[in-house]
Coordinates of C-alpha atoms in Angstrom, one line a residue:
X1 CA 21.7 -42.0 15.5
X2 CA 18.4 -40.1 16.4
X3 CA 15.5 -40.6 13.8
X4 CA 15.9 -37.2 12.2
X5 CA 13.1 -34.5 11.8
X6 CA 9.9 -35.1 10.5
X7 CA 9.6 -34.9 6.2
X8 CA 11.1 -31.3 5.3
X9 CA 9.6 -31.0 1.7
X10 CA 6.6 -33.9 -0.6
X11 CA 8.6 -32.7 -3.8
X12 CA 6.1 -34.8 -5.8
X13 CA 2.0 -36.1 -6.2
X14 CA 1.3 -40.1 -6.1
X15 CA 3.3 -41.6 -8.6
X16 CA 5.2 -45.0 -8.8
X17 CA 8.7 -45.5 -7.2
X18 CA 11.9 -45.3 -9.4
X19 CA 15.7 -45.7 -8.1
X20 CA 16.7 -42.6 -8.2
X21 CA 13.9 -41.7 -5.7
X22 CA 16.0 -43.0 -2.5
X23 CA 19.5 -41.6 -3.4
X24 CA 20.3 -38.2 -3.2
X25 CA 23.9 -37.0 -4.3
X26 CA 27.3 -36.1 -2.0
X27 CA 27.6 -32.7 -1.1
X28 CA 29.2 -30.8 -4.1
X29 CA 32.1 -29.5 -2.1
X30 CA 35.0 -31.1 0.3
X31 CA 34.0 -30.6 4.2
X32 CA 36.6 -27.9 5.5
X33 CA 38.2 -30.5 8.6
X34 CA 39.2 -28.5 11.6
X35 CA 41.9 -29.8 13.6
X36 CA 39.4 -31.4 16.7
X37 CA 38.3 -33.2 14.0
X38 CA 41.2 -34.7 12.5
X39 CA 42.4 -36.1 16.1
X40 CA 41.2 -39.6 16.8
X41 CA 40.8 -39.2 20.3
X42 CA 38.1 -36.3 19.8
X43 CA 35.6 -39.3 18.9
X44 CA 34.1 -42.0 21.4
X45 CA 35.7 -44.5 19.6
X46 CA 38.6 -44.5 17.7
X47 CA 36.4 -46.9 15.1
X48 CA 34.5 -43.9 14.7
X49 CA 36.8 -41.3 13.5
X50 CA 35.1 -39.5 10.2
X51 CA 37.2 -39.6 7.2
X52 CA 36.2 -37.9 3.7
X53 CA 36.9 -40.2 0.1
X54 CA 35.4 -38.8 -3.0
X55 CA 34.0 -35.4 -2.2
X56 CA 30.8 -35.4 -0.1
X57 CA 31.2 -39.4 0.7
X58 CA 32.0 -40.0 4.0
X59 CA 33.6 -43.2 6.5
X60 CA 34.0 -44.1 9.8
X61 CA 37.3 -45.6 10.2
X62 CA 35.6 -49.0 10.8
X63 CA 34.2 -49.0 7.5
X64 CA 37.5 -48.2 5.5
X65 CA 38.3 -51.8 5.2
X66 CA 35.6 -54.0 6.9
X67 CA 35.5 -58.1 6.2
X68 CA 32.8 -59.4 7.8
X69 CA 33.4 -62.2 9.9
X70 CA 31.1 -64.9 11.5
X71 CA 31.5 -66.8 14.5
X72 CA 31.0 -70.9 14.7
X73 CA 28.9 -70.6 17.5
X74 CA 26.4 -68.0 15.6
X75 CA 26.1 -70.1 13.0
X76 CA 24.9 -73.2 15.3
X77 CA 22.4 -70.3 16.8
X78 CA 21.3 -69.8 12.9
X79 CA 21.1 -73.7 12.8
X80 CA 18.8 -74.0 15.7
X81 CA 16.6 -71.7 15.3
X82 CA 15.9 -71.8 11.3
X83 CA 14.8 -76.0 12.7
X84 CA 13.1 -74.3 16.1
X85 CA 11.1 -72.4 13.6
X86 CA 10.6 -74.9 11.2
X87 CA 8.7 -77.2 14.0
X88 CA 6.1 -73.9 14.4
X89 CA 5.7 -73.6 10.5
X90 CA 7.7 -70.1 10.0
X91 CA 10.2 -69.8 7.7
X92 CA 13.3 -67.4 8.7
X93 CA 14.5 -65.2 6.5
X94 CA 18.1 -63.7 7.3
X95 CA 18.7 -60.3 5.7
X96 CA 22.5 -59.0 5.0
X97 CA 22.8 -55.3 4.1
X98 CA 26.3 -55.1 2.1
X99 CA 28.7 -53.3 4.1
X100 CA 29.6 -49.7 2.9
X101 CA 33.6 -50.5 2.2
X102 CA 32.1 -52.7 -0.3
X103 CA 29.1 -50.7 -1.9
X104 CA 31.3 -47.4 -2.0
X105 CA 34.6 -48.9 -2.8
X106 CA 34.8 -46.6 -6.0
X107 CA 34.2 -43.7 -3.5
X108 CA 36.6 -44.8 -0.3
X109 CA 40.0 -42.3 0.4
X110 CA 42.9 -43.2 -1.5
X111 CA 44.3 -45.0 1.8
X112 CA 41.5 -47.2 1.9
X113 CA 42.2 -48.5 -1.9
X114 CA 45.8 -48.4 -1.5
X115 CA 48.3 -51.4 -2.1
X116 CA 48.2 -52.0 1.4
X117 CA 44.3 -52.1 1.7
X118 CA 41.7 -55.4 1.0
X119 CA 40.9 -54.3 -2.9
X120 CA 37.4 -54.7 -4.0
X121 CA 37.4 -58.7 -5.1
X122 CA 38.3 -59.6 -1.8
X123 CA 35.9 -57.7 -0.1
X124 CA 33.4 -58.9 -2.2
X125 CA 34.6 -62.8 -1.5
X126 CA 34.8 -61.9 2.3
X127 CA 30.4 -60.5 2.1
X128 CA 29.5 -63.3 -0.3
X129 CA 31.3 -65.9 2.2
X130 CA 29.6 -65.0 5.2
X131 CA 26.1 -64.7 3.3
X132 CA 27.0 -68.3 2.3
X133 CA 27.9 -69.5 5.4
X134 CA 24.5 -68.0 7.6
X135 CA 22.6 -69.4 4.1
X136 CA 24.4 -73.2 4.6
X137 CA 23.0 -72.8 8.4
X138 CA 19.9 -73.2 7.1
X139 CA 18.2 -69.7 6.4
X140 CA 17.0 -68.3 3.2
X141 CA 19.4 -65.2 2.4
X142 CA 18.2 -62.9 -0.3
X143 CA 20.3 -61.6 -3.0
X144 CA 20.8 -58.4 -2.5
X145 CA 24.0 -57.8 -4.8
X146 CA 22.1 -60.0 -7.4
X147 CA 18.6 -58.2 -7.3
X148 CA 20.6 -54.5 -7.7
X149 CA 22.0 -55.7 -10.8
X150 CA 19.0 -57.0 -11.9
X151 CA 17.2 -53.4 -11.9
X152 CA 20.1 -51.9 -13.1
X153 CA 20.9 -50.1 -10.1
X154 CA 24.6 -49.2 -9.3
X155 CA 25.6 -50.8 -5.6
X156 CA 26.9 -47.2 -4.9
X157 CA 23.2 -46.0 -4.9
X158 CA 22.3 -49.0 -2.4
X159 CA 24.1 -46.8 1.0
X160 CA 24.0 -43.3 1.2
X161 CA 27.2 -40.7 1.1
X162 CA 27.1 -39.7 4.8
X163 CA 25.4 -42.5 6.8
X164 CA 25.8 -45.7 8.0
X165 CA 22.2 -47.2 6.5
X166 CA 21.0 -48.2 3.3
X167 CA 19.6 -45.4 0.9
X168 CA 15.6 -45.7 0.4
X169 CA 16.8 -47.0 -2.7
X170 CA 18.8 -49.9 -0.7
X171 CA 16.0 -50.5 0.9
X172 CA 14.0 -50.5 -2.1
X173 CA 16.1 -53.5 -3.7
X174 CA 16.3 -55.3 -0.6
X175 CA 12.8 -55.7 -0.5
X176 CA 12.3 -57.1 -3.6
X177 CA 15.2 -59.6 -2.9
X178 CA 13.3 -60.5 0.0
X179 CA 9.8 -60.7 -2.2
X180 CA 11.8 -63.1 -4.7
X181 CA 12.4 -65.4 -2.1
X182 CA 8.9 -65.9 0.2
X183 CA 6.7 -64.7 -2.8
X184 CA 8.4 -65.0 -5.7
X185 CA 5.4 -65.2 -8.1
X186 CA 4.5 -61.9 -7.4
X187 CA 7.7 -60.7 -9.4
X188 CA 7.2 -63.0 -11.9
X189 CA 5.8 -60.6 -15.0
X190 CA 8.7 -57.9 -13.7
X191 CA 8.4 -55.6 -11.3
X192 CA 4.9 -54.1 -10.6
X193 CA 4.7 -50.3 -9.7
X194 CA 5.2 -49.2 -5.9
X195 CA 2.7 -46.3 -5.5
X196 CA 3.8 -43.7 -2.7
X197 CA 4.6 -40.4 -2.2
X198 CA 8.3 -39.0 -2.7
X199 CA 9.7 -36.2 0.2
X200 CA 13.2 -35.0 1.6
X201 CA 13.7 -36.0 5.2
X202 CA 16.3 -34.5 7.7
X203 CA 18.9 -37.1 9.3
X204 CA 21.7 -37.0 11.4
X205 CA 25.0 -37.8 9.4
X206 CA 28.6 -37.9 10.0
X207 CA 28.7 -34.4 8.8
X208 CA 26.2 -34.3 12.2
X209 CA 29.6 -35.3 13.9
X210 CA 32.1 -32.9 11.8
X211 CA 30.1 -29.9 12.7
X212 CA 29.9 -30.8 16.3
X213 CA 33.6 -31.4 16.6
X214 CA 34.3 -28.4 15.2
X215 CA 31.0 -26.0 16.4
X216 CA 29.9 -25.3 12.8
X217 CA 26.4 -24.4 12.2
X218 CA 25.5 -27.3 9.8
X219 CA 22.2 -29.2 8.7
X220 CA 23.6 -32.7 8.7
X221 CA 22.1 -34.1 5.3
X222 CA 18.9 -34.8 3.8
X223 CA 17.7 -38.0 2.9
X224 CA 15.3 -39.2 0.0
X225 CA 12.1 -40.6 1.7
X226 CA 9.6 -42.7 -0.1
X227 CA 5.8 -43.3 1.6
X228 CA 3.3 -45.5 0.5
X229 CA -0.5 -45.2 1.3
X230 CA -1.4 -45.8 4.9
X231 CA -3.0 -49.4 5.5
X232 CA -4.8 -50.6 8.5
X233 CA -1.8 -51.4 11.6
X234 CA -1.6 -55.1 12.1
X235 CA -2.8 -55.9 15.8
X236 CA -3.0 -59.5 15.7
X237 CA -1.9 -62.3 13.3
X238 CA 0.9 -61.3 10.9
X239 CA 2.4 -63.3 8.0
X240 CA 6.1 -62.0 8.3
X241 CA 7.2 -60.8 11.5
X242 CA 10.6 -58.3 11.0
X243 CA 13.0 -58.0 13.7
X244 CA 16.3 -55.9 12.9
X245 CA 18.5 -52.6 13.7
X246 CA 18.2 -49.0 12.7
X247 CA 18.0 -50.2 9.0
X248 CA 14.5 -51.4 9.6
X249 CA 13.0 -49.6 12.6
X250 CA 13.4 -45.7 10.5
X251 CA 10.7 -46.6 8.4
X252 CA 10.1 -42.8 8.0
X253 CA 13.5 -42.4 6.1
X254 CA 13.9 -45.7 4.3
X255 CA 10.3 -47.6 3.9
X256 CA 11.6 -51.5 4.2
X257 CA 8.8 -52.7 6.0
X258 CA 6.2 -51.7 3.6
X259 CA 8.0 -52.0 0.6
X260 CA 8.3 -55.9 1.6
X261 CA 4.5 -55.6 2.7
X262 CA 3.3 -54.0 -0.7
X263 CA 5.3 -56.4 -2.5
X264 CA 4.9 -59.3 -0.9
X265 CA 1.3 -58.9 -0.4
X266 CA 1.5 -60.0 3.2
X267 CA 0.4 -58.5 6.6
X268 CA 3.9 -57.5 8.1
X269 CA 4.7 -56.2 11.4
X270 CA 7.8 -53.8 12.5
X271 CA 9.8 -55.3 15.9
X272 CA 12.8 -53.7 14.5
X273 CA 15.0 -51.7 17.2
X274 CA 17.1 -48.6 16.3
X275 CA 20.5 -48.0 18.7
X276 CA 21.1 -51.6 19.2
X277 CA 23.1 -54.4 17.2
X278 CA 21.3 -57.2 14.9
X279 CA 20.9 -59.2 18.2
X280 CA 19.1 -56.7 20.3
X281 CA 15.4 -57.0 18.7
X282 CA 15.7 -60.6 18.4
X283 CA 16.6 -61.5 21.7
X284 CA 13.7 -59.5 23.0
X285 CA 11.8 -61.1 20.6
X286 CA 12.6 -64.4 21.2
X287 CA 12.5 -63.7 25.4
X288 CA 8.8 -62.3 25.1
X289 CA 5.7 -64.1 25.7
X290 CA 4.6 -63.2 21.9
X291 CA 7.0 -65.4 20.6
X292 CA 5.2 -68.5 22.0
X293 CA 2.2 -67.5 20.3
X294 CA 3.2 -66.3 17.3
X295 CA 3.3 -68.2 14.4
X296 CA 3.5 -65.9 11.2
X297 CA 4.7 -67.8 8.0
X298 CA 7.9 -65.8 7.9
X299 CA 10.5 -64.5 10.4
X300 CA 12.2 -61.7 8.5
X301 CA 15.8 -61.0 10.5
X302 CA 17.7 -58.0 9.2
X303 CA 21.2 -58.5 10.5
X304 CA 23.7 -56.1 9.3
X305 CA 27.4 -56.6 9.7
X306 CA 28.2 -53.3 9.9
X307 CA 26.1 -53.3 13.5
X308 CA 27.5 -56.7 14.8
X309 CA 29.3 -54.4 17.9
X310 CA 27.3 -57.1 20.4
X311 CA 27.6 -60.1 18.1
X312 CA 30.9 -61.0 20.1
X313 CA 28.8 -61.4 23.1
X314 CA 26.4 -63.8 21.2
X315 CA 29.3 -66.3 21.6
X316 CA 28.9 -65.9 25.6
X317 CA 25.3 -65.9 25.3
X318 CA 25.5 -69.6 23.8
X319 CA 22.6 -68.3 21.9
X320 CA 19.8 -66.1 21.1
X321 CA 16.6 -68.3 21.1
X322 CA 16.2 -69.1 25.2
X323 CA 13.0 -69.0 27.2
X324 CA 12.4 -67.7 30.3
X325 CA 13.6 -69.6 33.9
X326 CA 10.5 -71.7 35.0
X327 CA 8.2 -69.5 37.2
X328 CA 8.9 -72.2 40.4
X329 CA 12.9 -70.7 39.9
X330 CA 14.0 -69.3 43.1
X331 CA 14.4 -65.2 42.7
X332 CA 16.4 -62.6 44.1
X333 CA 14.7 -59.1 44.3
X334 CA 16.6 -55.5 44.3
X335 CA 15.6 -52.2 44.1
X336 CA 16.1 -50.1 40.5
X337 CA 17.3 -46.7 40.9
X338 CA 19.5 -44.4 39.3
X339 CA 22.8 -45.9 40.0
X340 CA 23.6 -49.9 39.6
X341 CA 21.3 -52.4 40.8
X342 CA 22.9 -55.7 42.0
X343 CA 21.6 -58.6 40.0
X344 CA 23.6 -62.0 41.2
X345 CA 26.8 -62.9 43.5
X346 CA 29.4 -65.4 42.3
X347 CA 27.8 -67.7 45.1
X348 CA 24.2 -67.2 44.0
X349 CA 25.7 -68.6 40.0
X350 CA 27.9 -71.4 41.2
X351 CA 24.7 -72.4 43.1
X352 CA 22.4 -71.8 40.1
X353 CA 23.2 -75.0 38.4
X354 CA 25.7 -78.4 38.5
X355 CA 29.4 -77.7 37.9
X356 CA 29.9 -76.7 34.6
X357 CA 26.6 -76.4 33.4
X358 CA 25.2 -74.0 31.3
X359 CA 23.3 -71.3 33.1
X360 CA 21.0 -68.9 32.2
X361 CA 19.4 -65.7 34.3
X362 CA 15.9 -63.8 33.8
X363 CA 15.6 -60.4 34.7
X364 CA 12.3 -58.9 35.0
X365 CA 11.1 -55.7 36.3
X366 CA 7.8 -54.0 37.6
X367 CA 8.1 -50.9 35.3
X368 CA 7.1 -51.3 32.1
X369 CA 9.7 -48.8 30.9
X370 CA 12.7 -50.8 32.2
X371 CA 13.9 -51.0 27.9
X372 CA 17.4 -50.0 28.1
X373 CA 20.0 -51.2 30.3
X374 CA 23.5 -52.0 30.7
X375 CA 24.3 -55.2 32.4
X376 CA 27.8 -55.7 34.0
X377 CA 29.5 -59.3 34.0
X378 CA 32.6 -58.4 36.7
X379 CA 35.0 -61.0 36.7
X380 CA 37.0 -62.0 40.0
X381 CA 40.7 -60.9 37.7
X382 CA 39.2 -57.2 36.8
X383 CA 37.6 -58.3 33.4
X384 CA 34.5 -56.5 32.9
X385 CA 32.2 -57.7 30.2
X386 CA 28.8 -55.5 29.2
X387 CA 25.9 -55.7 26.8
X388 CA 23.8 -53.2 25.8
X389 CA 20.3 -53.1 25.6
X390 CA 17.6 -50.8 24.0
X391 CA 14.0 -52.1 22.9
X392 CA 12.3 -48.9 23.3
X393 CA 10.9 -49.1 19.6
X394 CA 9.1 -52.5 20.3
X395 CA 6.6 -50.6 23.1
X396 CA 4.5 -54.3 23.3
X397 CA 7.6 -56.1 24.0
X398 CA 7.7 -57.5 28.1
X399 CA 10.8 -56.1 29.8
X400 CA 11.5 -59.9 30.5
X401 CA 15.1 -60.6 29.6
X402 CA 16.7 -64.0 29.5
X403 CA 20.6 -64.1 29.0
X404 CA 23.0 -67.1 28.5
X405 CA 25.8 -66.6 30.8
X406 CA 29.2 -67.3 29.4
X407 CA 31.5 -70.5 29.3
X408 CA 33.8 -68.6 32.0
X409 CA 31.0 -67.6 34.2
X410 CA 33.0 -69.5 37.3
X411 CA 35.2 -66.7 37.1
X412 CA 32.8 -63.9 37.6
X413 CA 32.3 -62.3 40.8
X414 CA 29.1 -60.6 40.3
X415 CA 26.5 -59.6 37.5
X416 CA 24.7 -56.1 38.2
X417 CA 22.6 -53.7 35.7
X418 CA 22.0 -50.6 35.6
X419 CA 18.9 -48.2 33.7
X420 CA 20.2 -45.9 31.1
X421 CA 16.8 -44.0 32.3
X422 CA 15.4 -42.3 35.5
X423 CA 13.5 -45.1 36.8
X424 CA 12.3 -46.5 39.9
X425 CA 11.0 -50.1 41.0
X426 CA 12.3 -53.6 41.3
X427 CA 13.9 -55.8 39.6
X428 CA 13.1 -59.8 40.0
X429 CA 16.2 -62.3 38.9
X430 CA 16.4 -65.8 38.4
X431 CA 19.5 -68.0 37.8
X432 CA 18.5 -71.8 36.5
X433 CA 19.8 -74.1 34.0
X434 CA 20.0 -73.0 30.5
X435 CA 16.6 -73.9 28.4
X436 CA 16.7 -74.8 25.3
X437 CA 13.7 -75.4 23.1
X438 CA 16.0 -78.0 20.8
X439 CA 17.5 -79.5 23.5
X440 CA 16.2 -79.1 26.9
X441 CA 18.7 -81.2 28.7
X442 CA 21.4 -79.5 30.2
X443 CA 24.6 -79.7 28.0
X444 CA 27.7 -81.5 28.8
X445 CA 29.9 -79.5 30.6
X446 CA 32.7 -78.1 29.0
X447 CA 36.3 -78.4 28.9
X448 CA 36.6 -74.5 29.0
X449 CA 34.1 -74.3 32.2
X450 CA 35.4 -77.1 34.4
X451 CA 39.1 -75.1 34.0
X452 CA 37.6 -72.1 34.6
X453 CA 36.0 -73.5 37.8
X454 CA 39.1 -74.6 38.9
X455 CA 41.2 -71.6 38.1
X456 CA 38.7 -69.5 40.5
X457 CA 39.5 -71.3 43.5
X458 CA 42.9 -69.3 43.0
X459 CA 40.8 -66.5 43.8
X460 CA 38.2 -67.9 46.5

């Protein structure tokens, strides 16, 4: 989603926050559904079909009954980098918005809550286990459930009723669940008064969608904006460093960022990324030079499940915390224009490292602009594999990006990219053993790859 129009409306003077300045309440009357919108296929994805529960509260279809799910080889990422991080002094911090299936059970269509659906204790167990499980890795997770109920908030009031992110108010809580973890003293007479001004601030909504299916002239929805003071923009040294989705990059529509930076009383700074998943600002975090330097006392990492489209692919990856290929690496150069630009041959990987081994390639281009991409993994049995990626909202980020290829990378053919902008210039790639700052001898190689190697030469 776009990042909506400027503030519409200040509807009140400098006054201190309450809840019910980041909700605002469903539309008092039941969207009228014309029959484009009621067919799946009229939507990109089928997991993004709109579907109305309790008047004016709104679902895609993915979030009707959602379980979050994490894999065993992103929890060994979490593992390795809360230690990596430990080693330089910074503490990460892994922050799990609730998914909306769970915050507006009460307001889900009747199908959703139905004898045949997950009810609400299970959905709950199925959020709490994963929080538990990325917390038993090794990070600190904040509470969020646990700091709602502690301000009497109702978990309803946490999402909003047509739109995929928190509420202000969400972000509100999560920020003091955060605060009660890196700095909990500051909480400890209660919570002191956010100062800020309170406006209404146009967003795009899955009403957005309804009325473009069916070419009605709508407004989308308004959302409950709260802004502090401005303070000075931190250039340099940072104590908390937040990397994230959508959730955390609109700052003009939800305020995370400097709720945790009033509350926490620390200098924080913004690499969130809107349009990508929770791994997309990290990875470009991780792959830039900044992250060699910096050294902030707290990584905050905002990783919703409700976004994890390209957390399958963090299984390929093998992880998210690489460095670059060493600068001696043999490259391959190619031109980057408007159609796909060829990155590596099957010959140029099989050659990249021993049999087996974990490889890893660095794509880097000349234009400073190169921030959102596709790459395509083509496979020599017609698999195609992609990742997405879009760092446009970190501008001092180096388009430098390292990726892990996957266990089966014997069976791909080639590995090309292509700009999802108009832009010219070259693009430099290197292919060398995977890096790893824990372990920086090669792994073992695996089961999965030496099979994989073998089945190919049914191919060659």
């Amino acid at each position: 989603m776009r990042s909506g129009s400027p503030v519409a409306a200040v509807h009140g003077p400098l006054r201190a926050f309450q809840p019910s300045d980041g909700f605002i309440d469903p539309a008092p009357t039941r969207y009228a559904f014309c029959r484009a919108s009621l067919r799946t296929k009229s939507y990109a994805l089928p997991s993004k079909q709109v579907f109305e529960g309790d008047t004016g509260w709104f679902f895609h279809a993915d979030e009707l009954d959602s379980n979050p799910s994490i894999t065993p080889d992103l929890l060994d990422d979490f593992t390795r980098l809360t230690r990596t991080l430990a080693q330089r002094g910074t503490k990460l911090v892994v922050v799990v918005p609730p998914p909306r299936g769970l915050l507006a059970y009460s307001h889900l269509p009747p199908q959703a809550r139905g004898t045949m659906a997950t009810p609400y204790d299970a959905r709950l167990r199925a959020y709490q286990s994963f929080v538990d499980h990325i917390r038993r890795a090794g990070p600190m997770v904040p509470d969020i459930l646990a700091e709602a109920n502690r301000n009497g908030v109702s978990l309803d009031r946490l999402t909003s009723p047509s739109d995929m992110h928190w509420s202000t108010t969400g972000a509100w809580v999560t920020s003091l669940a955060v605060t009660r973890q890196i700095a909990p003293q500051k909480l400890k007479g209660g919570v002191p008064p956010l100062m800020g001004t309170a406006s209404l601030v146009g967003a795009e909504s899955y009403r957005t969608t309804l009325d473009t299916l069916c070419r009605t002239p709508g407004r989308g929805q308004t959302v409950r904006a709260f802004t502090l003071p401005a303070t000075p923009a931190t250039q340099n040294r940072a104590d908390i460093i937040l990397v994230g989705t959508s959730f955390s990059a609109l700052t003009h529509r939800y305020g995370f960022a400097p709720f945790v930076q009033a509350y926490s009383g620390m200098a924080t700074q913004n690499l969130a990324v809107a349009g990508g998943g929770p791994l997309t600002a990290f990875r470009q975090y991780a792959a830039s030079e900044r992250f060699k330097t910096d050294k902030p006392k707290y990584l905050i990492w905002e990783f919703s499940p409700s976004m994890m489209s390209d957390a399958g692919f963090a299984s390929q990856l093998g992880g998210v915390l690489r460095t670059a290929c060493p600068a001696n690496t043999p490259a391959t150069s190619a031109a980057l224009g408007a159609g796909l630009s060829a990155l590596a041959t099957g010959e140029d990987i099989a050659n990249a490292a021993p049999e087996g081994a974990p490889i890893q390639m660095t794509v880097k281009s000349d234009n400073a602009a190169f921030k959102r991409f596709t790459v395509f993994l083509n496979y020599v049995d017609g698999r195609q594999d992609t990742v997405d990626m879009d760092s446009r909202a970190a501008p001092d980020m180096a388009a430098n990006y390292t990726f892990i290829l996957p266990d089966d990378r014997a069976l791909l053919s080639d590995i090309a990219v292509r700009s999802n902008d108009p832009l010219s210039g070259t693009l430099r790639t290197q292919l060398c053993p995977a890096v790893d700052p824990i372990d920086p001898n090669p792994a073992t190689p695996t089961l999965f790859s030496r099979l994989a190697a073998w089945f190919k030469s049914f191919w060659s």
